Amino acid sequence: EAAVTQSPRNKVTVTGGNVTLSCRQTNSHNYMYWYRQDTGHGLRLIHYSYGAGNLQIGDVPDGYKATRTTQEDFFLLLELASPSQTSLYFCASTGSGNTLYFGEGSRLIVV
Amino acid sequence: GDQVKQSPSALSLQEGTNSALRCNFSIATTTVQWFLQNPRGSLMNLFYLVPGTKENGRLKSTFNSKESYSTLHIRDAQLEDSGTYFCAAEASNTDKVVFGTGTRLQVSP
């Protein structure tokens, strides 16, 4: 079973704060994704990546940066956090032609 | 959002009954995935589909690419089937995987 690990699992920050969410997969998957989950919206794609050094824009990228430093590691950066970014964030990875494997989620609260 | 429309948004079933969930796609879709999010929030893959049908126990899913929809049939619903079901479409030529807004299923005795 593919392993995707997210950290932190829970985070509270203030408006204007700086937050980094981390995701590591140990399955040699090329593709990694960051989603946010909000009631009434399902999962919405923020950023994704094909491999180390690659970054693709998702459907709701505003206010977020991302960086894929290695094949294993994909980071989501909120440099000026706002209350609208309070959400449950999921990271996922996949190899070509395979299902998505999700981490356990990171709950972020911006006060 | 509107790229993947999922219905119904909520569903209540009695144990032992059958039902079907549906996703309609307004984007060109190469593959479809179905997930169950359990009450703890974990997302578990149920099916990964190219056009066609797959079956796993009491679950059966079809992806019809010509008519741009997918269905998930649940037979003999059990209490542990409760949770939120999501479909997700892989968009052609982009590798984006776009989710529907989910169907919240409650199975009761």
GROMACS .gro file of C-alpha atoms in nm:
model
  220
    1GLU     CA    1   0.000   0.000   0.000
    2ALA     CA    2   0.134   0.340  -0.100
    3ALA     CA    3   0.242   0.563   0.187
    4VAL     CA    4   0.184   0.939   0.191
    5THR     CA    5   0.269   1.128   0.507
    6GLN     CA    6   0.157   1.482   0.583
    7SER     CA    7   0.273   1.718   0.853
    8PRO     CA    8   0.164   1.891   1.061
    9ARG     CA    9  -0.170   1.719   1.112
   10ASN     CA   10  -0.313   2.020   1.287
   11LYS     CA   11  -0.204   2.384   1.280
   12VAL     CA   12  -0.342   2.710   1.412
   13THR     CA   13  -0.195   3.037   1.289
   14VAL     CA   14  -0.285   3.404   1.290
   15THR     CA   15  -0.391   3.614   0.992
   16GLY     CA   16  -0.078   3.716   0.804
   17GLY     CA   17   0.120   3.425   0.939
   18ASN     CA   18   0.350   3.199   0.742
   19VAL     CA   19   0.262   2.829   0.713
   20THR     CA   20   0.431   2.537   0.540
   21LEU     CA   21   0.250   2.208   0.494
   22SER     CA   22   0.472   1.912   0.412
   23CYS     CA   23   0.402   1.595   0.219
   24ARG     CA   24   0.631   1.298   0.165
   25GLN     CA   25   0.563   0.987  -0.041
   26THR     CA   26   0.793   0.688  -0.045
   27ASN     CA   27   0.656   0.504  -0.347
   28SER     CA   28   0.858   0.660  -0.628
   29HIS     CA   29   0.545   0.824  -0.768
   30ASN     CA   30   0.598   1.098  -1.024
   31TYR     CA   31   0.278   1.292  -0.963
   32MET     CA   32   0.190   1.476  -0.643
   33TYR     CA   33  -0.113   1.693  -0.571
   34TRP     CA   34  -0.234   1.939  -0.305
   35TYR     CA   35  -0.609   1.971  -0.249
   36ARG     CA   36  -0.821   2.162  -0.002
   37GLN     CA   37  -1.152   2.026   0.124
   38ASP     CA   38  -1.435   2.254   0.228
   39THR     CA   39  -1.799   2.181   0.297
   40GLY     CA   40  -2.005   2.214  -0.020
   41HIS     CA   41  -1.700   2.217  -0.248
   42GLY     CA   42  -1.554   1.870  -0.225
   43LEU     CA   43  -1.180   1.858  -0.293
   44ARG     CA   44  -1.036   2.142  -0.498
   45LEU     CA   45  -0.696   2.124  -0.665
   46ILE     CA   46  -0.447   2.388  -0.554
   47HIS     CA   47  -0.117   2.284  -0.718
   48TYR     CA   48   0.034   1.968  -0.859
   49SER     CA   49   0.366   1.845  -0.988
   50TYR     CA   50   0.505   1.594  -1.237
   51GLY     CA   51   0.839   1.557  -1.064
   52ALA     CA   52   1.121   1.729  -0.879
   53GLY     CA   53   1.142   2.095  -0.979
   54ASN     CA   54   0.812   2.088  -1.169
   55LEU     CA   55   0.502   2.284  -1.064
   56GLN     CA   56   0.160   2.305  -1.227
   57ILE     CA   57  -0.122   2.542  -1.138
   58GLY     CA   58  -0.444   2.389  -1.013
   59ASP     CA   59  -0.794   2.532  -0.998
   60VAL     CA   60  -0.768   2.740  -0.677
   61PRO     CA   61  -0.402   2.854  -0.661
   62ASP     CA   62  -0.447   3.210  -0.531
   63GLY     CA   63  -0.266   3.268  -0.202
   64TYR     CA   64  -0.064   2.947  -0.228
   65LYS     CA   65   0.283   2.861  -0.346
   66ALA     CA   66   0.421   2.510  -0.378
   67THR     CA   67   0.759   2.355  -0.427
   68ARG     CA   68   0.863   2.001  -0.523
   69THR     CA   69   1.216   1.969  -0.390
   70THR     CA   70   1.263   1.598  -0.455
   71GLN     CA   71   1.057   1.319  -0.602
   72GLU     CA   72   0.944   1.238  -0.250
   73ASP     CA   73   0.870   1.583  -0.107
   74PHE     CA   74   0.602   1.837  -0.202
   75PHE     CA   75   0.544   2.149   0.010
   76LEU     CA   76   0.250   2.388   0.020
   77LEU     CA   77   0.335   2.742   0.131
   78LEU     CA   78   0.098   3.004   0.268
   79GLU     CA   79   0.308   3.318   0.307
   80LEU     CA   80   0.031   3.552   0.428
   81ALA     CA   81  -0.237   3.326   0.570
   82SER     CA   82  -0.596   3.449   0.565
   83PRO     CA   83  -0.909   3.314   0.740
   84SER     CA   84  -1.042   3.203   0.399
   85GLN     CA   85  -0.758   2.949   0.394
   86THR     CA   86  -0.895   2.770   0.698
   87SER     CA   87  -0.951   2.425   0.557
   88LEU     CA   88  -0.858   2.059   0.553
   89TYR     CA   89  -0.564   2.004   0.319
   90PHE     CA   90  -0.487   1.674   0.149
   91CYS     CA   91  -0.177   1.565  -0.034
   92ALA     CA   92  -0.191   1.279  -0.284
   93SER     CA   93   0.050   1.096  -0.509
   94THR     CA   94   0.021   0.862  -0.804
   95GLY     CA   95   0.224   0.686  -1.065
   96SER     CA   96   0.108   0.711  -1.425
   97GLY     CA   97  -0.211   0.515  -1.487
   98ASN     CA   98  -0.279   0.451  -1.121
   99THR     CA   99  -0.512   0.562  -0.849
  100LEU     CA  100  -0.442   0.854  -0.618
  101TYR     CA  101  -0.306   0.770  -0.276
  102PHE     CA  102  -0.391   1.026  -0.010
  103GLY     CA  103  -0.229   1.136   0.311
  104GLU     CA  104  -0.431   1.166   0.630
  105GLY     CA  105  -0.491   1.539   0.591
  106SER     CA  106  -0.369   1.857   0.759
  107ARG     CA  107  -0.625   2.073   0.934
  108LEU     CA  108  -0.535   2.443   0.924
  109ILE     CA  109  -0.715   2.713   1.119
  110VAL     CA  110  -0.633   3.078   1.052
  111VAL     CA  111  -0.765   3.310   1.323
  112GLY     CA  112  -1.691   2.241  -0.916
  113ASP     CA  113  -1.908   2.233  -1.226
  114GLN     CA  114  -1.662   2.021  -1.419
  115VAL     CA  115  -1.774   1.715  -1.223
  116LYS     CA  116  -2.135   1.711  -1.104
  117GLN     CA  117  -2.215   1.448  -0.847
  118SER     CA  118  -2.564   1.335  -0.743
  119PRO     CA  119  -2.737   1.300  -0.511
  120SER     CA  120  -2.564   1.524  -0.257
  121ALA     CA  121  -2.700   1.318   0.031
  122LEU     CA  122  -2.861   0.978   0.063
  123SER     CA  123  -3.013   0.771   0.344
  124LEU     CA  124  -3.043   0.395   0.305
  125GLN     CA  125  -3.166   0.114   0.520
  126GLU     CA  126  -2.938  -0.183   0.565
  127GLY     CA  127  -2.980  -0.439   0.292
  128THR     CA  128  -3.107  -0.200   0.025
  129ASN     CA  129  -2.944  -0.097  -0.303
  130SER     CA  130  -2.865   0.239  -0.454
  131ALA     CA  131  -2.668   0.418  -0.723
  132LEU     CA  132  -2.455   0.730  -0.721
  133ARG     CA  133  -2.377   0.924  -1.035
  134CYS     CA  134  -2.119   1.166  -1.172
  135ASN     CA  135  -2.158   1.369  -1.490
  136PHE     CA  136  -1.852   1.524  -1.653
  137SER     CA  137  -1.834   1.846  -1.853
  138ILE     CA  138  -1.463   1.795  -1.924
  139ALA     CA  139  -1.300   1.540  -2.152
  140THR     CA  140  -1.214   1.257  -1.914
  141THR     CA  141  -0.969   0.972  -1.961
  142THR     CA  142  -1.012   0.790  -1.631
  143VAL     CA  143  -1.244   0.801  -1.332
  144GLN     CA  144  -1.177   0.720  -0.969
  145TRP     CA  145  -1.420   0.666  -0.683
  146PHE     CA  146  -1.327   0.725  -0.320
  147LEU     CA  147  -1.493   0.678   0.017
  148GLN     CA  148  -1.412   0.925   0.292
  149ASN     CA  149  -1.480   0.760   0.626
  150PRO     CA  150  -1.606   0.947   0.933
  151ARG     CA  151  -1.244   0.995   1.052
  152GLY     CA  152  -1.167   1.179   0.727
  153SER     CA  153  -0.946   0.922   0.556
  154LEU     CA  154  -0.989   0.884   0.180
  155MET     CA  155  -0.989   0.529   0.049
  156ASN     CA  156  -0.981   0.436  -0.316
  157LEU     CA  157  -1.268   0.217  -0.434
  158PHE     CA  158  -1.222   0.205  -0.811
  159TYR     CA  159  -0.989   0.327  -1.083
  160LEU     CA  160  -1.166   0.305  -1.420
  161VAL     CA  161  -1.093   0.343  -1.785
  162PRO     CA  162  -1.415   0.321  -1.993
  163GLY     CA  163  -1.595   0.007  -1.885
  164THR     CA  164  -1.716  -0.162  -1.568
  165LYS     CA  165  -1.550  -0.299  -1.256
  166GLU     CA  166  -1.696  -0.489  -0.966
  167ASN     CA  167  -1.564  -0.545  -0.615
  168GLY     CA  168  -1.785  -0.729  -0.369
  169ARG     CA  169  -2.106  -0.532  -0.322
  170LEU     CA  170  -1.979  -0.239  -0.525
  171LYS     CA  171  -1.992  -0.200  -0.901
  172SER     CA  172  -1.884   0.099  -1.106
  173THR     CA  173  -1.920   0.196  -1.470
  174PHE     CA  174  -1.749   0.470  -1.668
  175ASN     CA  175  -1.917   0.565  -1.996
  176SER     CA  176  -1.680   0.804  -2.172
  177LYS     CA  177  -1.904   0.860  -2.475
  178GLU     CA  178  -2.188   0.991  -2.261
  179SER     CA  179  -1.955   1.147  -2.002
  180TYR     CA  180  -2.080   0.986  -1.683
  181SER     CA  181  -1.991   0.732  -1.422
  182THR     CA  182  -2.204   0.541  -1.173
  183LEU     CA  183  -2.133   0.361  -0.848
  184HIS     CA  184  -2.383   0.093  -0.747
  185ILE     CA  185  -2.403  -0.024  -0.386
  186ARG     CA  186  -2.576  -0.356  -0.329
  187ASP     CA  187  -2.700  -0.478   0.010
  188ALA     CA  188  -2.589  -0.163   0.193
  189GLN     CA  189  -2.417  -0.215   0.530
  190LEU     CA  190  -2.362   0.024   0.821
  191GLU     CA  191  -1.991   0.044   0.739
  192ASP     CA  192  -2.073   0.184   0.393
  193SER     CA  193  -2.165   0.515   0.560
  194GLY     CA  194  -1.944   0.809   0.468
  195THR     CA  195  -1.893   1.050   0.182
  196TYR     CA  196  -1.836   0.916  -0.168
  197PHE     CA  197  -1.636   1.118  -0.418
  198CYS     CA  198  -1.580   1.066  -0.786
  199ALA     CA  199  -1.278   1.218  -0.957
  200ALA     CA  200  -1.205   1.268  -1.325
  201GLU     CA  201  -0.864   1.278  -1.485
  202ALA     CA  202  -0.883   1.555  -1.742
  203SER     CA  203  -0.746   1.476  -2.087
  204ASN     CA  204  -0.411   1.635  -2.174
  205THR     CA  205  -0.354   1.800  -1.836
  206ASP     CA  206  -0.311   1.524  -1.572
  207LYS     CA  207  -0.540   1.726  -1.346
  208VAL     CA  208  -0.765   1.510  -1.129
  209VAL     CA  209  -1.087   1.700  -1.061
  210PHE     CA  210  -1.329   1.597  -0.786
  211GLY     CA  211  -1.704   1.615  -0.752
  212THR     CA  212  -1.862   1.767  -0.444
  213GLY     CA  213  -1.946   1.429  -0.290
  214THR     CA  214  -2.246   1.221  -0.186
  215ARG     CA  215  -2.297   1.184   0.188
  216LEU     CA  216  -2.438   0.837   0.255
  217GLN     CA  217  -2.596   0.733   0.583
  218VAL     CA  218  -2.689   0.366   0.625
  219SER     CA  219  -2.920   0.289   0.915
  220PRO     CA  220  -3.040  -0.039   1.071
   0.00000   0.00000   0.00000
